[in-house]
XYZ file of C-alpha atoms in Angstrom:
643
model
C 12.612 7.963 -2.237
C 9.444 9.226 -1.695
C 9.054 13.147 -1.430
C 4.931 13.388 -2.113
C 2.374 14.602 0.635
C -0.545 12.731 -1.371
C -1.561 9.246 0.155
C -4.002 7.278 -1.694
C -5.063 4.255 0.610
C -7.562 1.548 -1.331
C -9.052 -0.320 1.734
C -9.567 -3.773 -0.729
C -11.731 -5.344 2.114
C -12.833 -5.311 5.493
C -13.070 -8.462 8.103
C -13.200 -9.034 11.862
C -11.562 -11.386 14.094
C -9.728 -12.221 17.279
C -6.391 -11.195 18.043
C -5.085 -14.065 18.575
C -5.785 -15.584 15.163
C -4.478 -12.191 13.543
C -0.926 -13.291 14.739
C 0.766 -15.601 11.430
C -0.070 -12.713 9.156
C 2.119 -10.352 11.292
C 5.124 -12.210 10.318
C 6.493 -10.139 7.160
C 10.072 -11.916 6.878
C 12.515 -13.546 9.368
C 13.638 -10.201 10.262
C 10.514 -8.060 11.372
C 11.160 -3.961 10.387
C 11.093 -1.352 13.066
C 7.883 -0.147 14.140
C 7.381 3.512 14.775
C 7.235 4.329 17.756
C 4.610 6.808 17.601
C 2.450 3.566 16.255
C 3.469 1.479 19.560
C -0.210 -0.123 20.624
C -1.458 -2.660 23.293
C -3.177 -5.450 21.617
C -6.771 -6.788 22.943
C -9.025 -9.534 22.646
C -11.085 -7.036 20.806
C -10.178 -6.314 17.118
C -11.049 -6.245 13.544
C -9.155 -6.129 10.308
C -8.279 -3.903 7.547
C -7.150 -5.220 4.049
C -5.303 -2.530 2.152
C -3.172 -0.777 0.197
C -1.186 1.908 -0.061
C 0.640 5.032 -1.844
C 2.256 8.030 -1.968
C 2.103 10.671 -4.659
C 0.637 7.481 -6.757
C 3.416 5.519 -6.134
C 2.913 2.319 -4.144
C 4.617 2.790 -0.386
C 7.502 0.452 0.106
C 8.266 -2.303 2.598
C 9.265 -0.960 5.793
C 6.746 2.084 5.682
C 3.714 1.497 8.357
C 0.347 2.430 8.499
C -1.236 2.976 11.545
C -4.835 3.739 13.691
C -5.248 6.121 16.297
C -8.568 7.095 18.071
C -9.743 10.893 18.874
C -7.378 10.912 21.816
C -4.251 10.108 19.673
C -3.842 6.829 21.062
C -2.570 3.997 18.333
C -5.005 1.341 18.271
C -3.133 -0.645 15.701
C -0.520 -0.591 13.311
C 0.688 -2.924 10.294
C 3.784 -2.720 7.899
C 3.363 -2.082 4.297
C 4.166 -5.085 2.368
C 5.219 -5.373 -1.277
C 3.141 -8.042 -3.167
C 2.459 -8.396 -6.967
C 3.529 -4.766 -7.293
C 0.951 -3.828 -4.842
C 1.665 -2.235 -1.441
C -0.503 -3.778 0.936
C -1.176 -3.699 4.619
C -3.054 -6.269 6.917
C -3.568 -3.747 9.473
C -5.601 -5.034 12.797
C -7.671 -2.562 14.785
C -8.076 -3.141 18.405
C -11.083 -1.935 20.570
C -10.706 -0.844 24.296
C -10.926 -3.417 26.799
C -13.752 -2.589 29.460
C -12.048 -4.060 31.895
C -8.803 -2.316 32.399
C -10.917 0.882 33.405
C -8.539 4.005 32.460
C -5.953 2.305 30.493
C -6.893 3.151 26.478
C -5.587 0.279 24.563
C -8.072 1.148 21.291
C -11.329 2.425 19.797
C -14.852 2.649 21.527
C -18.198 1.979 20.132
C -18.506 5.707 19.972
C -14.896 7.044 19.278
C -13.866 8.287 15.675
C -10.671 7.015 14.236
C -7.789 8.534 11.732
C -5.559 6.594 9.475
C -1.670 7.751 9.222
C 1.328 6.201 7.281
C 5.275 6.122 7.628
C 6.777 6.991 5.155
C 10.438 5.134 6.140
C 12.841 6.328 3.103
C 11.256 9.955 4.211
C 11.207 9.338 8.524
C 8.100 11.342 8.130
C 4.400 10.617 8.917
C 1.432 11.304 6.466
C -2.289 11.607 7.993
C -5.730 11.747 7.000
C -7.398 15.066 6.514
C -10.684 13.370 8.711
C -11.811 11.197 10.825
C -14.383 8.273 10.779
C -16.363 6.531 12.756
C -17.203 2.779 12.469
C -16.422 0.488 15.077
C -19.371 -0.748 15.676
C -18.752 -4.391 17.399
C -16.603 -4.438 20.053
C -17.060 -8.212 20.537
C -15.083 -8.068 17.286
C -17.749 -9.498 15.640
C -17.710 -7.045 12.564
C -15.834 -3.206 11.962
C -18.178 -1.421 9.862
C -16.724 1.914 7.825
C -18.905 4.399 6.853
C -22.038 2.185 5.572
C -25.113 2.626 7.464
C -26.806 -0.546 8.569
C -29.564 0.448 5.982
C -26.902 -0.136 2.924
C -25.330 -2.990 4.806
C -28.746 -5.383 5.158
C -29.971 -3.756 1.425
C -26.851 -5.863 -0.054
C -26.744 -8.788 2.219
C -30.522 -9.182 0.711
C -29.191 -10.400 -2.189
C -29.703 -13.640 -3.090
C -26.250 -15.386 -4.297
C -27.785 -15.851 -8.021
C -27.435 -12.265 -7.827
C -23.527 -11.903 -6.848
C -21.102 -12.148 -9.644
C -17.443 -13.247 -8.949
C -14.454 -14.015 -10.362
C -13.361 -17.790 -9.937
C -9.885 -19.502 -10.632
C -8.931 -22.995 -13.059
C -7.083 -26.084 -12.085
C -6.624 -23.677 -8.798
C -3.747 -25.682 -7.038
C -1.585 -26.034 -10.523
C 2.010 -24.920 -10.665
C 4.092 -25.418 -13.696
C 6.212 -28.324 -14.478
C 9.676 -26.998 -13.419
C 11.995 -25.336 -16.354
C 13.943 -28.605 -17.149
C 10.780 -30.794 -17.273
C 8.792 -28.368 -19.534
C 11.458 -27.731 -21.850
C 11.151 -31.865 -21.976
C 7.898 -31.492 -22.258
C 8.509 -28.980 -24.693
C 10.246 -30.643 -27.289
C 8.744 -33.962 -27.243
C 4.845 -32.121 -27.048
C 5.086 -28.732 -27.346
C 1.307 -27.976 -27.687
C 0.584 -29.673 -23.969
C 3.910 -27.510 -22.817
C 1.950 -24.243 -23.913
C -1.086 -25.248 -22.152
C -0.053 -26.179 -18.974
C 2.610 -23.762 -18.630
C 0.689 -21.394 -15.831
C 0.778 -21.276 -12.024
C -1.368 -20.066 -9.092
C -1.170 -18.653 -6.303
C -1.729 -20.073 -2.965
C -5.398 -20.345 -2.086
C -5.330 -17.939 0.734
C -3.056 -15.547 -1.626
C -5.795 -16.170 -4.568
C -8.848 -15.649 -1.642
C -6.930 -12.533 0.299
C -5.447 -10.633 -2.785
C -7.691 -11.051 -5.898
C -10.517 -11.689 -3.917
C -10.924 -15.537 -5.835
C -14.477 -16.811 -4.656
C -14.691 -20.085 -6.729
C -12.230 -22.071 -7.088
C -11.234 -25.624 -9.115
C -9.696 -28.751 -7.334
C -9.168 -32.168 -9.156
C -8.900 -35.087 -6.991
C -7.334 -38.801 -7.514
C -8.173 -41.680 -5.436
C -5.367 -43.425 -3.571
C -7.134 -45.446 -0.847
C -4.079 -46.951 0.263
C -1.449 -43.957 -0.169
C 1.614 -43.889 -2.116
C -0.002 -44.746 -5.892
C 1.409 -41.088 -7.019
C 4.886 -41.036 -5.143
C 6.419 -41.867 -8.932
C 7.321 -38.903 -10.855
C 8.647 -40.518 -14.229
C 9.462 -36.826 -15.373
C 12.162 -36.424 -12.851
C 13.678 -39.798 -14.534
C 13.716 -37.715 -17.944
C 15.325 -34.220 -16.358
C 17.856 -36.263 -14.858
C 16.417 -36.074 -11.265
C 16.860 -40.076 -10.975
C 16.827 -39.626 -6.981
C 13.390 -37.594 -7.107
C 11.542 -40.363 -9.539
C 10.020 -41.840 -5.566
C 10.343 -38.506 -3.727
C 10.863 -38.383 0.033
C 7.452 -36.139 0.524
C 5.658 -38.177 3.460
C 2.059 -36.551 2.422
C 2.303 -38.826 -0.804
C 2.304 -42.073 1.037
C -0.777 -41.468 3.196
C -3.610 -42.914 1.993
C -6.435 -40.172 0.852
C -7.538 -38.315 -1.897
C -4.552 -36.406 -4.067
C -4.480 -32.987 -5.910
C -2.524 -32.657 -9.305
C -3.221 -32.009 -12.649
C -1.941 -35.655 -14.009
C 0.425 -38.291 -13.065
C 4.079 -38.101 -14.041
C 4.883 -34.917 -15.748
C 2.390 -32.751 -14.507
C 2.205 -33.238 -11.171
C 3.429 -29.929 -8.925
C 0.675 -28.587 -7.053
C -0.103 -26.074 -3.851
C -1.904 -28.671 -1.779
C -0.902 -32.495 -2.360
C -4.320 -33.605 -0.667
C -7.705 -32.594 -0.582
C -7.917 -32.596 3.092
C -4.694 -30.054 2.843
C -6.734 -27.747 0.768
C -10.062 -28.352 2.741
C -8.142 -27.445 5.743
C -6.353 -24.296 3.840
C -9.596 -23.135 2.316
C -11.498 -23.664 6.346
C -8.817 -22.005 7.774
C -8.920 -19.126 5.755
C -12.948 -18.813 6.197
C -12.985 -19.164 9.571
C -10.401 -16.062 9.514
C -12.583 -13.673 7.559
C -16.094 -15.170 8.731
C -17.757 -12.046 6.360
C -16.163 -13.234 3.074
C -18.566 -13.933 0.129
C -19.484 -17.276 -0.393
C -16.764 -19.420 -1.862
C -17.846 -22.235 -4.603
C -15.597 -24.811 -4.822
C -16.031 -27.272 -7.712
C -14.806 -30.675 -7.847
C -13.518 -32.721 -10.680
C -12.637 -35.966 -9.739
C -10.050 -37.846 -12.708
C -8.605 -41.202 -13.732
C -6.666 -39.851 -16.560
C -3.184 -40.842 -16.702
C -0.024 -40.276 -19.202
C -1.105 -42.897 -21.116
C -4.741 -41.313 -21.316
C -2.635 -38.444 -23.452
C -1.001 -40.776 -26.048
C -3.545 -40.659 -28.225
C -3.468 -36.730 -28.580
C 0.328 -36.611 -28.417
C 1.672 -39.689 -30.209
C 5.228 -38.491 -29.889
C 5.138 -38.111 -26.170
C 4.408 -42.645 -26.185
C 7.403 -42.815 -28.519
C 9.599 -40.883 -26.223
C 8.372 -42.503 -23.123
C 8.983 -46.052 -25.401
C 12.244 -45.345 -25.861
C 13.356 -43.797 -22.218
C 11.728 -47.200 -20.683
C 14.157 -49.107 -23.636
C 17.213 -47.391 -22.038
C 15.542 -47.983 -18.254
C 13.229 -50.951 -17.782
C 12.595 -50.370 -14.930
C 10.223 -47.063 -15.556
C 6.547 -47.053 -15.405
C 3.864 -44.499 -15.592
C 1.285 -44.351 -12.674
C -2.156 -46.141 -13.753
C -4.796 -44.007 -11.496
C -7.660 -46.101 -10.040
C -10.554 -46.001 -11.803
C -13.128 -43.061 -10.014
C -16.593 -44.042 -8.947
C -19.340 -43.535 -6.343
C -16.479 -44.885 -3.774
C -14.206 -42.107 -4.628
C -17.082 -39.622 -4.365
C -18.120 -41.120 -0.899
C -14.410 -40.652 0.548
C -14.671 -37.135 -1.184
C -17.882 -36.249 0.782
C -15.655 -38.071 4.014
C -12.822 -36.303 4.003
C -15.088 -32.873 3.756
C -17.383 -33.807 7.059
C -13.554 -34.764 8.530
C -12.443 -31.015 8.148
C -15.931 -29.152 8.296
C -17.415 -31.096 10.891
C -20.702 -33.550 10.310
C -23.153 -30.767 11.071
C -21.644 -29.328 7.725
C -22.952 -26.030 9.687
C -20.183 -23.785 7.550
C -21.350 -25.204 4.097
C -24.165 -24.742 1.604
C -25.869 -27.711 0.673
C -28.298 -28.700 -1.595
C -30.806 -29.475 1.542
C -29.873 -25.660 2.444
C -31.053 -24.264 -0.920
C -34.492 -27.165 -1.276
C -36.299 -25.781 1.933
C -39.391 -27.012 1.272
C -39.892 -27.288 -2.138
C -40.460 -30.237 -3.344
C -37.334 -30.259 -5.892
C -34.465 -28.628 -5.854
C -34.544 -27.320 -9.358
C -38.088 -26.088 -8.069
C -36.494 -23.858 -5.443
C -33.600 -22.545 -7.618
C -36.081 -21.622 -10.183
C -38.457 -19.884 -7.609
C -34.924 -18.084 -6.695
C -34.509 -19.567 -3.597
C -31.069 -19.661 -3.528
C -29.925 -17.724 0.751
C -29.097 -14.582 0.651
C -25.972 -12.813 0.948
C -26.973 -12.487 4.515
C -27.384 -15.544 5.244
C -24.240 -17.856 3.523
C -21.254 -14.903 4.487
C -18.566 -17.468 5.680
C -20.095 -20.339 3.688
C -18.736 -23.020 1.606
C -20.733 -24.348 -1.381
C -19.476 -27.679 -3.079
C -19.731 -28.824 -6.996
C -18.807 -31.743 -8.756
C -17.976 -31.119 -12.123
C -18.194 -34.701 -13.868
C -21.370 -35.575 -15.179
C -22.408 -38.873 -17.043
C -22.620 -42.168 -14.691
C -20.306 -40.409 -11.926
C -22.834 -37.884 -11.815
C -26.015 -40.506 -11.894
C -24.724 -42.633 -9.306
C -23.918 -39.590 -6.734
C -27.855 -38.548 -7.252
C -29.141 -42.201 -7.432
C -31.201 -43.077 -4.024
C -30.742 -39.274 -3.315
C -33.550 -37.629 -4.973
C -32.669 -33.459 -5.103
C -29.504 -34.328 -4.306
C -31.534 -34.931 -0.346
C -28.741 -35.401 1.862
C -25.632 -34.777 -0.494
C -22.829 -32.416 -0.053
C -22.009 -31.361 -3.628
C -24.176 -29.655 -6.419
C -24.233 -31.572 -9.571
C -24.340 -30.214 -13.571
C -27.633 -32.155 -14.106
C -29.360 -31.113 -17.209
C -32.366 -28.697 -16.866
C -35.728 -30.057 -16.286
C -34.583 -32.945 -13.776
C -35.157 -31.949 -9.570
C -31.413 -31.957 -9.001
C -30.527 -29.278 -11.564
C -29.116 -25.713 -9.395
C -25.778 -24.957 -10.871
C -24.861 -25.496 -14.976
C -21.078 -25.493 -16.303
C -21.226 -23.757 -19.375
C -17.366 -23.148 -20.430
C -18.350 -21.418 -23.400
C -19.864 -17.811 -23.014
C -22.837 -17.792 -25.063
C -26.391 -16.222 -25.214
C -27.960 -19.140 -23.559
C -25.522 -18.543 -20.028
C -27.546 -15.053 -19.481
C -31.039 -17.344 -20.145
C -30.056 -19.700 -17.629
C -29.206 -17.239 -15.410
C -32.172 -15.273 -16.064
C -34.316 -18.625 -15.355
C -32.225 -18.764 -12.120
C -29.557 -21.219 -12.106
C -26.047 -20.530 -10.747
C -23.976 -20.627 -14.130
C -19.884 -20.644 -14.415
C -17.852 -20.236 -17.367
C -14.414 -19.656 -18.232
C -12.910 -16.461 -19.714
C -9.966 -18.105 -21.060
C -8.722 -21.198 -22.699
C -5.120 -22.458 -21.879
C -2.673 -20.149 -21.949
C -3.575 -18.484 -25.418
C -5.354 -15.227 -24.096
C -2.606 -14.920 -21.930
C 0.061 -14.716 -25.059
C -2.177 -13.088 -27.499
C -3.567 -10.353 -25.118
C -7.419 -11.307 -26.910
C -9.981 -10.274 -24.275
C -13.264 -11.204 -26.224
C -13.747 -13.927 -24.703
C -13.243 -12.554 -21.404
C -15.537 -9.310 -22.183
C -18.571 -11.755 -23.574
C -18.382 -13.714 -20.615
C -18.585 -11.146 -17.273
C -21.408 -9.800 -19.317
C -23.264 -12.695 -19.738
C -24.214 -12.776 -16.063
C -22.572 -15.703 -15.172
C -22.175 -15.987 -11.543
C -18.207 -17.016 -11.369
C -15.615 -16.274 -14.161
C -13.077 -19.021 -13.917
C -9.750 -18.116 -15.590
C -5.726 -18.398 -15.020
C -5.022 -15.069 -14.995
C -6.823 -13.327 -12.649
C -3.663 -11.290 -12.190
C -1.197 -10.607 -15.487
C 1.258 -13.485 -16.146
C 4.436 -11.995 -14.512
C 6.800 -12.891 -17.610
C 4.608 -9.996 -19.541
C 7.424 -7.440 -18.459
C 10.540 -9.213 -19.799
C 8.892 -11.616 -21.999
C 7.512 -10.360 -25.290
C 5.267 -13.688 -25.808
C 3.060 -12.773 -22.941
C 0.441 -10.018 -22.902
C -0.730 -8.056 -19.389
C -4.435 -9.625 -19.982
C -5.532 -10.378 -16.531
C -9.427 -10.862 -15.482
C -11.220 -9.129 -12.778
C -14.467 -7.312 -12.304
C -14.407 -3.672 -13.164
C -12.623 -1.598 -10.497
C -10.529 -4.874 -9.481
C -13.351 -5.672 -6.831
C -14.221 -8.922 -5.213
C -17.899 -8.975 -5.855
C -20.912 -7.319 -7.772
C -24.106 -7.557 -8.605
C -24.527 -9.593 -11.252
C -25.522 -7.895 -14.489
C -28.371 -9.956 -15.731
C -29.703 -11.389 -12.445
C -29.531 -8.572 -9.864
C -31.462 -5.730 -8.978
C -29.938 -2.564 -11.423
C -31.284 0.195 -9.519
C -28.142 -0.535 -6.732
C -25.572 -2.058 -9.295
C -23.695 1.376 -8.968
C -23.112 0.430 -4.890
C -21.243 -2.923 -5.584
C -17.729 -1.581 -5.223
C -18.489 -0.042 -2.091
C -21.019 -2.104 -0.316
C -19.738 -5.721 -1.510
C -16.709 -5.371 -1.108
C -16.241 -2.484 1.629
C -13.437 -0.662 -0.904
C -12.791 2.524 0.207
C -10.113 5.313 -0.944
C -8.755 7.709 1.775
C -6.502 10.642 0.709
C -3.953 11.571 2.939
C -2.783 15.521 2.655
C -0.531 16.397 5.853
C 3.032 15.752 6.461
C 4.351 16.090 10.320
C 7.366 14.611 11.939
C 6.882 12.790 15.307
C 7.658 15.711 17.331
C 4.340 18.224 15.496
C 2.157 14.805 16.113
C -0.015 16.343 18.969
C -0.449 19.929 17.293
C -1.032 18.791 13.823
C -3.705 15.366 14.536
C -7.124 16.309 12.897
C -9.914 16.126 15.165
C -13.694 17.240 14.999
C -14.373 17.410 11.794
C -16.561 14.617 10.623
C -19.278 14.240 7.664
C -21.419 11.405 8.870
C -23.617 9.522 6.458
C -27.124 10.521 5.670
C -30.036 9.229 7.077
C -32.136 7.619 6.162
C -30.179 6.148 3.238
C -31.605 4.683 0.460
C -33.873 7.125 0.780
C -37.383 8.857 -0.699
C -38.733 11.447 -0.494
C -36.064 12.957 1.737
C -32.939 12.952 3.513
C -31.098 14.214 6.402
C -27.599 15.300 6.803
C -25.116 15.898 9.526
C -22.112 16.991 10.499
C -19.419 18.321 12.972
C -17.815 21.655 12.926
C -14.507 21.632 15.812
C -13.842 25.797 15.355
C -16.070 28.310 13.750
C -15.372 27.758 9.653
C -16.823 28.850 6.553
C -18.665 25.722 4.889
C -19.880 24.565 1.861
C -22.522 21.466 1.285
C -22.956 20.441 -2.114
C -25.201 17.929 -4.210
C -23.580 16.175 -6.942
C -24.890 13.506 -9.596
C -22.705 10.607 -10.476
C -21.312 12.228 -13.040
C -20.229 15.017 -10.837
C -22.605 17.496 -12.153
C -23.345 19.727 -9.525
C -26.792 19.304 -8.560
C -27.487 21.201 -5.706
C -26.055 23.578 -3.033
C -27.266 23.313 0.295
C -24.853 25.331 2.818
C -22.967 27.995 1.609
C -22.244 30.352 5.391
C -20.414 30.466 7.473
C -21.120 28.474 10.684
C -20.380 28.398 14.353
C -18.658 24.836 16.027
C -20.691 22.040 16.857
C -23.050 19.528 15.186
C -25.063 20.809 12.239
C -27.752 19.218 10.637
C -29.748 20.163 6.999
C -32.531 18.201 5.404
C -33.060 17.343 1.469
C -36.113 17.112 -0.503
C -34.603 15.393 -3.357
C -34.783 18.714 -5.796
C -32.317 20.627 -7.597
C -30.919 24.162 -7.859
C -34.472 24.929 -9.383
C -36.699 23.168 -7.140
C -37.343 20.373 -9.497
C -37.380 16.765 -7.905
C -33.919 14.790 -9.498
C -34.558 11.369 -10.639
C -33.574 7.994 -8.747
C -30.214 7.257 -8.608
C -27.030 7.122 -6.981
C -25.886 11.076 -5.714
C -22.955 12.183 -3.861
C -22.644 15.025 -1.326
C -19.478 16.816 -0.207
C -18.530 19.133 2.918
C -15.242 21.131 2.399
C -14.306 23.933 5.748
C -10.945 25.417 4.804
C -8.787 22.611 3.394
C -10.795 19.692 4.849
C -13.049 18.050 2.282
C -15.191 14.794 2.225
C -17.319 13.315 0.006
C -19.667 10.126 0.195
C -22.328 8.039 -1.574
C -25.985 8.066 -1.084
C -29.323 6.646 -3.217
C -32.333 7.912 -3.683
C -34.793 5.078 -4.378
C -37.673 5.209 -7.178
């Protein structure tokens, strides 16, 4: 039970879109908790999302706690139930705007009305609210809800250019783990491919909502006439003798396939790669503001027998099952070539449409330049602006594959997917480089989009070794691929398993890369990225106190203009006559300055700064934060003052 009155509530991202597609992700189980009815709302066509999470005294909020909106009237404009994922509480909580056309009836927010946050705290039937409110919705076409960031900040960061983004990316994205019977086959005939392929992701829209995943890994196998991988030979060895030609329709359909390799390794999130397009469109087209997602593509012929040669005992146990059964065979995958590649390229116009309008393309990045390697190198690449919502394609084979997909198609004119073509030849734009080395940060630095991996296998996972990891986000490559971008759960009952994870610093979904962006705003990424946010809730009321005890008035707005130089102007709202403090700080929380220090009549307040300290000596550029407090109210936010 929960018994705190401190609410810490991490807002991990911020989207917008229509009700009506909000819907699937209010289904939390097959029995859906009891809302509050102080958080009882009417929906509109008007809303935007909040991605959260939540706790109370530090300790994530349980399932069946709610979190809820309310505008400066009181009215909820939206409420969401706390759910319990990865031992993380978090909300999807979906703010509506008014409708104009229902004249007096309030239903949500205004373009000009300031909001509050408020939880449930179920095990305690009590409510916890925000010491403040906030304004922010901005868009009531529900277009966009923008928190607290001035559109100053906002069109500062979307100037980035996407060499200039750093994200973390996921390997062999779709793979799940042979089942426990199978690996422990696996196991004992070949135990060194057990340990490496015993890992499994997440969903893609799991990977893309809650670790913020923006590049991802799919490998594809032609089957142009469907049913080539509907033989599982490892379901033969487990004893599974009725699963060795499963029933699973998707396998018969002809189309490209997703799975690691034939036979023993073949479990997977999305069967197809039109399954996966269609998961990975769907998703976009739900959070249209999301950071550009790479996807890179490796297409594959191996099969078992390709992995005889490395495990010798695996063809001696497969010899001898198929003495005992003659009637087993292992799946011979169809050799891939510029046909596969062409039905790849198919199957993407079939979900993304021909005009390709939601994807980056080589054509995209070119312009006018006469190469494409010429543009990348001028740093060319669209801004952050510009590809929000986007979908950029890779392939990661090189060789012939590679030759033939660029042959007649000079700069890759007219192609969907970015190739790994060596530097110095018009279609090089994006390098693979799994190694973190030196040379990543010069390519980077020469402007190239660069991805390496942090982690090999499973064996950072077991030993805990983050070197590799720690060498690799700093070499500025733009997307970390790795298998653990969240701890392997077995770390908490399993000794042989470490908690080494990868993310950015802060766990954020973005930031500006460390080599390639501009420094002098690397200290806004978490904020301004991302839209992260921490709210700390202070007040306990029960439902009946909810009218006397709702904060309204005050309100710290952000300073304008912001970046700023030489000065600055700030303003805020006082509801009752309070005594008031307005202080400077560095980022280190040095106090720098103090500006009000009186008390002050109600009403809006406004105080200009001239960028010097306590003695009237200019500060340097930087990031600075500045904090009201009136009684027991405080707020702090973020500014910059530019060089």
């Amino acid at each position: 039970m929960k018994n705190g009155s401190e609410i810490s509530l991490m807002l991990g991202k911020i989207q917008s879109q229509k009700w009506k597609i909000c819907v699937p992700f209010c289904l939390c189980g097959l029995i859906l908790p009891q809302q509050p009815d102080l958080f009882n709302h009417s929906p509109t066509a008007f809303s935007a999302v909040i991605l959260g999470q939540a706790t109370i005294d530090n300790v994530p909020a349980e399932e069946g706690d709610w979190v809820g909106v309310f505008d400066d009237s009181g009215s909820c404009a939206g409420a969401a139930e706390v759910e319990f994922i990865d031992d993380r509480s978090v909300f999807i909580l979906t703010i509506y705007g008014d409708d104009p056309a229902t004249g007096e009836i309030d239903e949500g927010l205004t373009d000009s009305e300031p909001f509050t946050l408020q939880i449930y705290d179920s095990s305690a039937s009590g409510f916890q609210i925000h010491g403040g409110s906030y304004w922010g919705w901005q868009d009531t076409q529900g277009k966009f809800l923008n928190l607290f960031t001035p559109d100053s900040i906002l069109n500062l960061v979307d100037s980035l250019r996407l060499n200039q983004l750093q994200v973390i990316g996921s390997h062999n994205s779709y793979h799940i783990a042979p089942y426990d019977t199978l690996l422990g086959v696996i196991n004992v005939v070949a135990p060194d491919l057990a340990w490496t392929i015993d890992y499994t992701h997440l969903t893609l829209e799991e990977q893309f909502l809650y670790y913020g995943i923006r590049q991802i890994e799919l490998d594809i196998y032609r089957d142009p006439l469907g049913g080539l991988f509907a033989n599982r030979l490892g379901n033969w060895l487990t004893g599974h003798f009725e699963d060795v030609h499963p029933d699973i329709p998707d396998l018969y359909k002809p189309g490209l396939k997703i799975l690691h390799f034939p036979d023993i390794d073949f479990d997977t999130q999305h069967l197809t790669f039109s399954q996966a397009l269609e998961a990975l469109k769907n998703w976009s087209n739900f959070y249209p503001r999301h950071v550009p997602i790479f996807v890179l593509i490796e297409c594959k012929s191996d099969g078992l027998e390709d992995y005889f040669d490395d495990y010798p005992a695996l063809e001696d146990f497969i010899e001898t099952m198929q003495g005992i059964d003659t009637t087993l065979v292992y799946i011979e995958p169809i050799p891939f070539d510029i046909a596969g590649l062409e039905e790849a390229e198919a199957e993407i116009r079939n979900i993304f449409g021909d005009s390709l309008s939601g994807i980056i393309t080589p054509d995209m990045v070119r312009g006018n330049y006469e190469t494409l390697e010429e543009a990348v190198l001028d740093g060319a690449w669209p801004t952050l602006g510009e590809s929000r919502g986007k979908i950029l394609f890779g392939l990661d084979n090189g060789g012939s594959l590679m030759n033939d997909y660029i042959s007649g198609y000079p700069s890759l004119s007219g192609r969907i997917l970015f190739v790994e073509a060596i530097p110095g030849t018009p279609e090089a734009a994006f390098l693979g480089m799994n190694t973190p080395s030196d040379e990543i940060t010069e390519r980077v630095s020469e402007g190239y989009l660069v991805r390496t991996r942090s982690d090999t296998d499973t064996e950072q996972a077991r030993t805990g070794d983050t070197s590799q990891r720690d060498v690799a986000l700093a070499s500025g490559a733009h997307f970390i691929s790795t298998d653990y971008y969240r701890p392997d759960p077995r770390h908490e009952s399993d000794t042989t398993w470490t908690d080494y994870s990868v993310r950015l610093p802060g766990d954020y979904f973005a930031r500006v890369n460390p080599v390639s962006g501009p420094q002098d705003i690397s200290s806004l990424e978490f904020d301004l990225v991302n839209f992260n946010m921490i709210f700390d809730f202070t007040s306990t009321m029960d439902n009946k106190d909810f009218e006397l005890t709702f904060p309204v008035g005050i309100f710290l707005h952000q300073n304008f203009p912001n970046p700023f130089n030489p000065s600055t102007t700030f303003q805020y709202d006082l509801p009752i006559r309070s005594h008031v403090t307005l202080v400077i700080y560095d980022i280190l929380g040095e106090e720098v300055t103090r500006l009000v220090n009186t008390t002050q009549d109600a009403g809006s307040k406004t105080i200009r700064w001239n960028r010097t300290d306590i003695h009237g000596k200019p500060v340097s550029a930087g990031v600075y934060l500045y904090q009201i407090k009136t009684g027991k109210f405080s707020h702090t936010r973020k500014m910059i003052l530019l060089k």
